[in-house]
mmCIF file of C-alpha atoms in Angstrom:
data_model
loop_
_atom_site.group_PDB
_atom_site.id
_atom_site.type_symbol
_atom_site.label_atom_id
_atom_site.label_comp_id
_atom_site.label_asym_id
_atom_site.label_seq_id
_atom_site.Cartn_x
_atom_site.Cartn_y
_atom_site.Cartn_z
ATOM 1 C CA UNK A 1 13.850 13.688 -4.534
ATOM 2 C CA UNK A 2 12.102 13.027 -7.647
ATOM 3 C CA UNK A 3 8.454 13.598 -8.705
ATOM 4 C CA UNK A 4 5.389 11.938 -7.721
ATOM 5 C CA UNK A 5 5.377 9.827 -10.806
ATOM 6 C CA UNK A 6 8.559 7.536 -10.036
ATOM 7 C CA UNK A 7 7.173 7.018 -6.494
ATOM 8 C CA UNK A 8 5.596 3.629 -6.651
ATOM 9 C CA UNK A 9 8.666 1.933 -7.481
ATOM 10 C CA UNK A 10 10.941 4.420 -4.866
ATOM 11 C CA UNK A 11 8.253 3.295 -2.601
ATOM 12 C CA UNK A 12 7.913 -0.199 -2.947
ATOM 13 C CA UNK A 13 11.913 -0.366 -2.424
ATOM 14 C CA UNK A 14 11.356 1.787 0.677
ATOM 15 C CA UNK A 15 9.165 -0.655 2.487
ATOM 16 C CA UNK A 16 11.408 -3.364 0.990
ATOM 17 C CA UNK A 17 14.654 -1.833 2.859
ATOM 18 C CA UNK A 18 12.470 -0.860 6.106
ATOM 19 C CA UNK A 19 9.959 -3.750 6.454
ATOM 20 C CA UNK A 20 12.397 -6.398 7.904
ATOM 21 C CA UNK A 21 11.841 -7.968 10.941
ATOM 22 C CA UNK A 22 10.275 -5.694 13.260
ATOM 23 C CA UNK A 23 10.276 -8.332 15.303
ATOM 24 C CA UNK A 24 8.521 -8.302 19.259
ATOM 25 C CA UNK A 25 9.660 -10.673 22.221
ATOM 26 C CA UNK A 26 8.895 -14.088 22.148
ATOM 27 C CA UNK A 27 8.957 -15.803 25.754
ATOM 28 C CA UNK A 28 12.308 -17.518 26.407
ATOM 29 C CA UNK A 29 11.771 -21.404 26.288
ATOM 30 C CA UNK A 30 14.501 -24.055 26.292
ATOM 31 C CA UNK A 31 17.237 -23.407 23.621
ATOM 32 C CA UNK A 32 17.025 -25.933 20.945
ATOM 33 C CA UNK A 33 20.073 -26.244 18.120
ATOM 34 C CA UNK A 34 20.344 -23.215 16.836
ATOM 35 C CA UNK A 35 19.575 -23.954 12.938
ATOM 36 C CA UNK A 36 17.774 -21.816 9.976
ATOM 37 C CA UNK A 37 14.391 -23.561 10.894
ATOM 38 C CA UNK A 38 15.034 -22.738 14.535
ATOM 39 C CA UNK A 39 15.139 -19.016 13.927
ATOM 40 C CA UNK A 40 12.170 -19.403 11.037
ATOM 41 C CA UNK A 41 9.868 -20.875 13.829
ATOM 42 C CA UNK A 42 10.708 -18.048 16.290
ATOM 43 C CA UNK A 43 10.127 -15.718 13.790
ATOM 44 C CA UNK A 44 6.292 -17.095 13.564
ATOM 45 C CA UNK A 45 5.357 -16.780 16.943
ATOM 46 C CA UNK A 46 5.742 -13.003 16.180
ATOM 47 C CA UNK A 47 1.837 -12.161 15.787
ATOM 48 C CA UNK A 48 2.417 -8.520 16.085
ATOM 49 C CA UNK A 49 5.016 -6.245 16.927
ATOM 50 C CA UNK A 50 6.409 -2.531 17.158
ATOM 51 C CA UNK A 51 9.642 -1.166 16.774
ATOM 52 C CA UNK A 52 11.876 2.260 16.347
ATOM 53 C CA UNK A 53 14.097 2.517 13.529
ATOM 54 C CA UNK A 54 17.320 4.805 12.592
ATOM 55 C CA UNK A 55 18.484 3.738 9.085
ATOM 56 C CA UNK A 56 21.347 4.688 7.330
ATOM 57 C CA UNK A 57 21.829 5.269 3.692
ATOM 58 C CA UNK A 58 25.718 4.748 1.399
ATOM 59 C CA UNK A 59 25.141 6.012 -1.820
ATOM 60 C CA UNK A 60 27.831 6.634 -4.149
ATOM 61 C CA UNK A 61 26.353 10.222 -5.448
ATOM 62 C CA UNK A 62 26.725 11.402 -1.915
ATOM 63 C CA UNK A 63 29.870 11.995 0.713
ATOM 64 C CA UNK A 64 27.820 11.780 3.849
ATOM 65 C CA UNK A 65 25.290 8.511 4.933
ATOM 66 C CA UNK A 66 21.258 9.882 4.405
ATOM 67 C CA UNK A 67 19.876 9.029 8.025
ATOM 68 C CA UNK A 68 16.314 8.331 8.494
ATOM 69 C CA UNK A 69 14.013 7.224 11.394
ATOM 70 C CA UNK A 70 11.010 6.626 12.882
ATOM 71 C CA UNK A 71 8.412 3.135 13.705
ATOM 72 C CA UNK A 72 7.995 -0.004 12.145
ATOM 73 C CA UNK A 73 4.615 -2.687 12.998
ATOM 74 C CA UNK A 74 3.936 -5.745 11.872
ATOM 75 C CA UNK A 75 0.661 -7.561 11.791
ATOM 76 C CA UNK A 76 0.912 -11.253 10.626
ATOM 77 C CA UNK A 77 0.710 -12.754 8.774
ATOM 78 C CA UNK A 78 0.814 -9.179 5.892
ATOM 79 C CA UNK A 79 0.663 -6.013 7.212
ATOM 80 C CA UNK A 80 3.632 -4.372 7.701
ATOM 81 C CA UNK A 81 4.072 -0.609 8.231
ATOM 82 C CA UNK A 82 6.985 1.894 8.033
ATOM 83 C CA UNK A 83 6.555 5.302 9.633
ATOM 84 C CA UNK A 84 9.092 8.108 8.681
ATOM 85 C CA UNK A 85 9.456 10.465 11.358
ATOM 86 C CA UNK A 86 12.457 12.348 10.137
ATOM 87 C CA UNK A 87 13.273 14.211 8.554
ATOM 88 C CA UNK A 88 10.431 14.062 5.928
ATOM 89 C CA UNK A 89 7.432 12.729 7.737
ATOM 90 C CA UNK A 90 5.818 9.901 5.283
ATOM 91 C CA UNK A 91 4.017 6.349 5.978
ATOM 92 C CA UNK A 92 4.037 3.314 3.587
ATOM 93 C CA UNK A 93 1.289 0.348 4.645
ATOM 94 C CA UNK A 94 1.775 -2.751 2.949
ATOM 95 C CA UNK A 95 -1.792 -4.438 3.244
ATOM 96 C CA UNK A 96 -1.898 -8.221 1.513
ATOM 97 C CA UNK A 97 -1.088 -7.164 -1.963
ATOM 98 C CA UNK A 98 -1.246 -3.456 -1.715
ATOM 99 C CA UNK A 99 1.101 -1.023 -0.769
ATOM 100 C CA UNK A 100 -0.638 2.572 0.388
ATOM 101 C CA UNK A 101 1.894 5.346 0.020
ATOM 102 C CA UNK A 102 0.993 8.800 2.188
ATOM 103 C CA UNK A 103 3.653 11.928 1.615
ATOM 104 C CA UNK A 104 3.099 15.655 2.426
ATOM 105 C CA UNK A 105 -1.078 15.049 2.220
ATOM 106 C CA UNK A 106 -1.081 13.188 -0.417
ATOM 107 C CA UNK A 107 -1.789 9.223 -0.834
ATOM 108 C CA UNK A 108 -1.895 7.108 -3.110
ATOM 109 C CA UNK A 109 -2.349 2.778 -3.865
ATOM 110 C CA UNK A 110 -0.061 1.046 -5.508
ATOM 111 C CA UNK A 111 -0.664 -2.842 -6.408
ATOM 112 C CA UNK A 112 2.667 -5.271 -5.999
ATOM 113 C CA UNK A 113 1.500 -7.064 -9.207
ATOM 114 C CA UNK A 114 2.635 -3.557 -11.082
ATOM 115 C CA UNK A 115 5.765 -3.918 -10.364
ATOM 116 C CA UNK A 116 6.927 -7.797 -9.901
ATOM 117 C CA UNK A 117 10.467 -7.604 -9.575
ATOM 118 C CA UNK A 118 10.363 -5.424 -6.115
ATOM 119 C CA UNK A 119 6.839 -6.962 -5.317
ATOM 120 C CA UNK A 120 9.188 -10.479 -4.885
ATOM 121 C CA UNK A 121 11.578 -8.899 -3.179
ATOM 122 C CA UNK A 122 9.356 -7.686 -0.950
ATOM 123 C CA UNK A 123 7.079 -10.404 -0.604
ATOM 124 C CA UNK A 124 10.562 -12.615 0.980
ATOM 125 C CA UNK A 125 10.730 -10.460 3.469
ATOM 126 C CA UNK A 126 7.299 -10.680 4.272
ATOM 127 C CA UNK A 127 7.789 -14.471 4.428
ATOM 128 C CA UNK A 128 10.888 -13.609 6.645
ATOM 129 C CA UNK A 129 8.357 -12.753 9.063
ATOM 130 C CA UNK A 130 6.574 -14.977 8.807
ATOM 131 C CA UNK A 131 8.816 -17.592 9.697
ATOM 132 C CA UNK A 132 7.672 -19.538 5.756
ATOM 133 C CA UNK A 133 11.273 -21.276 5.260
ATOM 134 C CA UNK A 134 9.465 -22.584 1.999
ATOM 135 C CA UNK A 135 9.230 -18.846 1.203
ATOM 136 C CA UNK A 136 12.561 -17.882 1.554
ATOM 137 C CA UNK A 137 13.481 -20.881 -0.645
ATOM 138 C CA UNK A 138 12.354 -20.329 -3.546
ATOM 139 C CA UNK A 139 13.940 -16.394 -3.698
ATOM 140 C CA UNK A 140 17.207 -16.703 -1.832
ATOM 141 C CA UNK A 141 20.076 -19.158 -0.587
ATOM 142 C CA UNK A 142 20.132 -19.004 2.909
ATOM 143 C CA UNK A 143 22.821 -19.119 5.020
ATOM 144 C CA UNK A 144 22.901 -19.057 8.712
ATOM 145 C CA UNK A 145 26.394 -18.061 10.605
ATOM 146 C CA UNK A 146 26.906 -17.649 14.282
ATOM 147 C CA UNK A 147 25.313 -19.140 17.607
ATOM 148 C CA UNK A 148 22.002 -18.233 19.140
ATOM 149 C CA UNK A 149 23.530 -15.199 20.991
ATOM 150 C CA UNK A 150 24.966 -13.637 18.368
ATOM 151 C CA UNK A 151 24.025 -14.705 14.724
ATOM 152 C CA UNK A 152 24.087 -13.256 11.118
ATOM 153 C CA UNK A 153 21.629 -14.910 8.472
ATOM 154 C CA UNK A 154 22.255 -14.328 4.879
ATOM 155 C CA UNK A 155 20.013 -13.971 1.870
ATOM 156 C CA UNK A 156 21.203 -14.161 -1.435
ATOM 157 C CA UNK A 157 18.759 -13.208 -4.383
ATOM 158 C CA UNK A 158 18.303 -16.775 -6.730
ATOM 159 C CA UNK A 159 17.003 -14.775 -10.076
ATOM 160 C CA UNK A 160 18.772 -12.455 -12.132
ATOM 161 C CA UNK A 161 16.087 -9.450 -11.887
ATOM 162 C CA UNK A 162 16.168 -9.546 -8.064
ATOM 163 C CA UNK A 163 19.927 -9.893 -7.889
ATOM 164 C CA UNK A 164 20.278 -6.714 -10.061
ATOM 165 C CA UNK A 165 18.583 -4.689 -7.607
ATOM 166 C CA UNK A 166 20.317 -5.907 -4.535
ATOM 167 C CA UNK A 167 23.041 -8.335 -4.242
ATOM 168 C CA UNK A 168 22.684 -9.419 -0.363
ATOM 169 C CA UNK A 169 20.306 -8.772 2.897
ATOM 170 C CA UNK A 170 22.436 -9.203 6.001
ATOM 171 C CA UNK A 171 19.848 -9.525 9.387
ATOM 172 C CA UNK A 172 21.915 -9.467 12.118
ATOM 173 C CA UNK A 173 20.883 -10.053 15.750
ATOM 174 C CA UNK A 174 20.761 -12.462 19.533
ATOM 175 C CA UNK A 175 18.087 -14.735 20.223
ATOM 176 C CA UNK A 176 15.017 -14.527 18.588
ATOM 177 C CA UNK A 177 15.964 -10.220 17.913
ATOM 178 C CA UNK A 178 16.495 -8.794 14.784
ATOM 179 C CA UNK A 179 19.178 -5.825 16.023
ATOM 180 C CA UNK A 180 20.213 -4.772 12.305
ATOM 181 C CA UNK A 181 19.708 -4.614 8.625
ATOM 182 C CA UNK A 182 21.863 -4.284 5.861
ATOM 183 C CA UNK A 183 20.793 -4.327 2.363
ATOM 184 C CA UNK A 184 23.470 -4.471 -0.274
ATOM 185 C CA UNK A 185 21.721 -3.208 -3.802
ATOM 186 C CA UNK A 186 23.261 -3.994 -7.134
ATOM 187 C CA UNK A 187 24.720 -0.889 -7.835
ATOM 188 C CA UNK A 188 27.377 -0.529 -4.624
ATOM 189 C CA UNK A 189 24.880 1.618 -2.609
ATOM 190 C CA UNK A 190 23.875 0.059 0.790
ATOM 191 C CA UNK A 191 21.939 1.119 3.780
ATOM 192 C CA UNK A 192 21.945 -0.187 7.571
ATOM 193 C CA UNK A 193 19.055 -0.241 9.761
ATOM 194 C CA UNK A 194 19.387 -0.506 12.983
ATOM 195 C CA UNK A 195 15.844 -1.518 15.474
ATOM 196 C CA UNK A 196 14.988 -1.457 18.536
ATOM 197 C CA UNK A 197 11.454 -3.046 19.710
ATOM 198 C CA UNK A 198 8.659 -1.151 21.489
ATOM 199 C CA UNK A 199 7.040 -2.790 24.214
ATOM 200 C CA UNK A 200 3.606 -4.449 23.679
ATOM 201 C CA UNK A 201 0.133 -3.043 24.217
ATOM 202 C CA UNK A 202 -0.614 -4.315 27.078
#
């Protein structure tokens, strides 16, 4: 782990990897053809949700995956929260265009703006949830593979800076349920996340 002083940017890519798609339940309703916009509009009807994580890191400096996990939440249409349980407790809050970083007592705010070629990256996934196809456009080429009960959708970074930090984001998943993550990043490394949703506050 490095110092304090590279931690916006570790951070911001963090929430980046963990944000995606902690998506709730939506109430089954007749299947329509199961297209990108299809799984964009179930994706907005997602007002809030909560969800357990377990996520996997491949580096190449390491033999063995670094395994993390804890609880995700989303608030739409831009909060988004990731909650390290183990095995270093630490909390990252992305609030409109702020992320709020708290490790080992300490906190700190960091502003997307200061760093624009994550803050993108991140703010696609935030349209993810969103369900803003228009979003999505104008960052990544989309693909869509599969049938409704059992689909992979593929985003593929459209500008150079973005691409150089990760290569592909692979959401795989049934229905309108995001079951697993996996970011590719520009240097080899990967990591897999895999979620499992929380029932609603009643």
């Amino acid at each position: 782990m490095r110092g304090w002083a590279v931690a916006p940017r570790r951070a911001l890519w963090a929430m980046a990897c963990g944000i995606g798609l902690a998506m709730g339940h939506v109430p089954a309703q007749a299947a329509p053809e199961w297209t990108i916009d299809t799984l964009m509009q179930l994706q907005a009807q997602t007002k809030s949700s909560r969800a357990t994580f377990v996520e996997q890191k491949y580096l190449s400096s390491v033999e063995t995956p670094l395994e993390s996990s804890g609880e995700l939440s989303y608030q739409a249409p831009d909060r988004l929260e990731k909650r390290t349980l183990k095995p270093t407790p630490e909390s990252l809050v992305l609030d409109k265009d702020t992320l709020l970083l708290e490790r080992k007592g300490r906190k700190r705010s960091i502003p997307l703006q200061s760093y624009p070629e994550v803050g993108a990256f991140v703010e696609s996934i935030r349209a993810t949830l969103a369900g803003d196809r228009a979003g999505l456009d104008r960052n990544y080429q989309i693909e869509l593979e599969g049938k409704r009960e059992r689909w992979r959708l593929l985003l593929k970074p459209l500008h150079a800076k973005a691409a150089a930090m990760v290569s592909q984001i692979r959401l795989s998943g049934q229905g309108e349920q995001v079951e697993t993550i996996e970011i590719l990043q520009g240097n080899g490394d990967r990591s897999v996340m895999t979620i499992t949703p929380l029932p609603s506050a009643p």
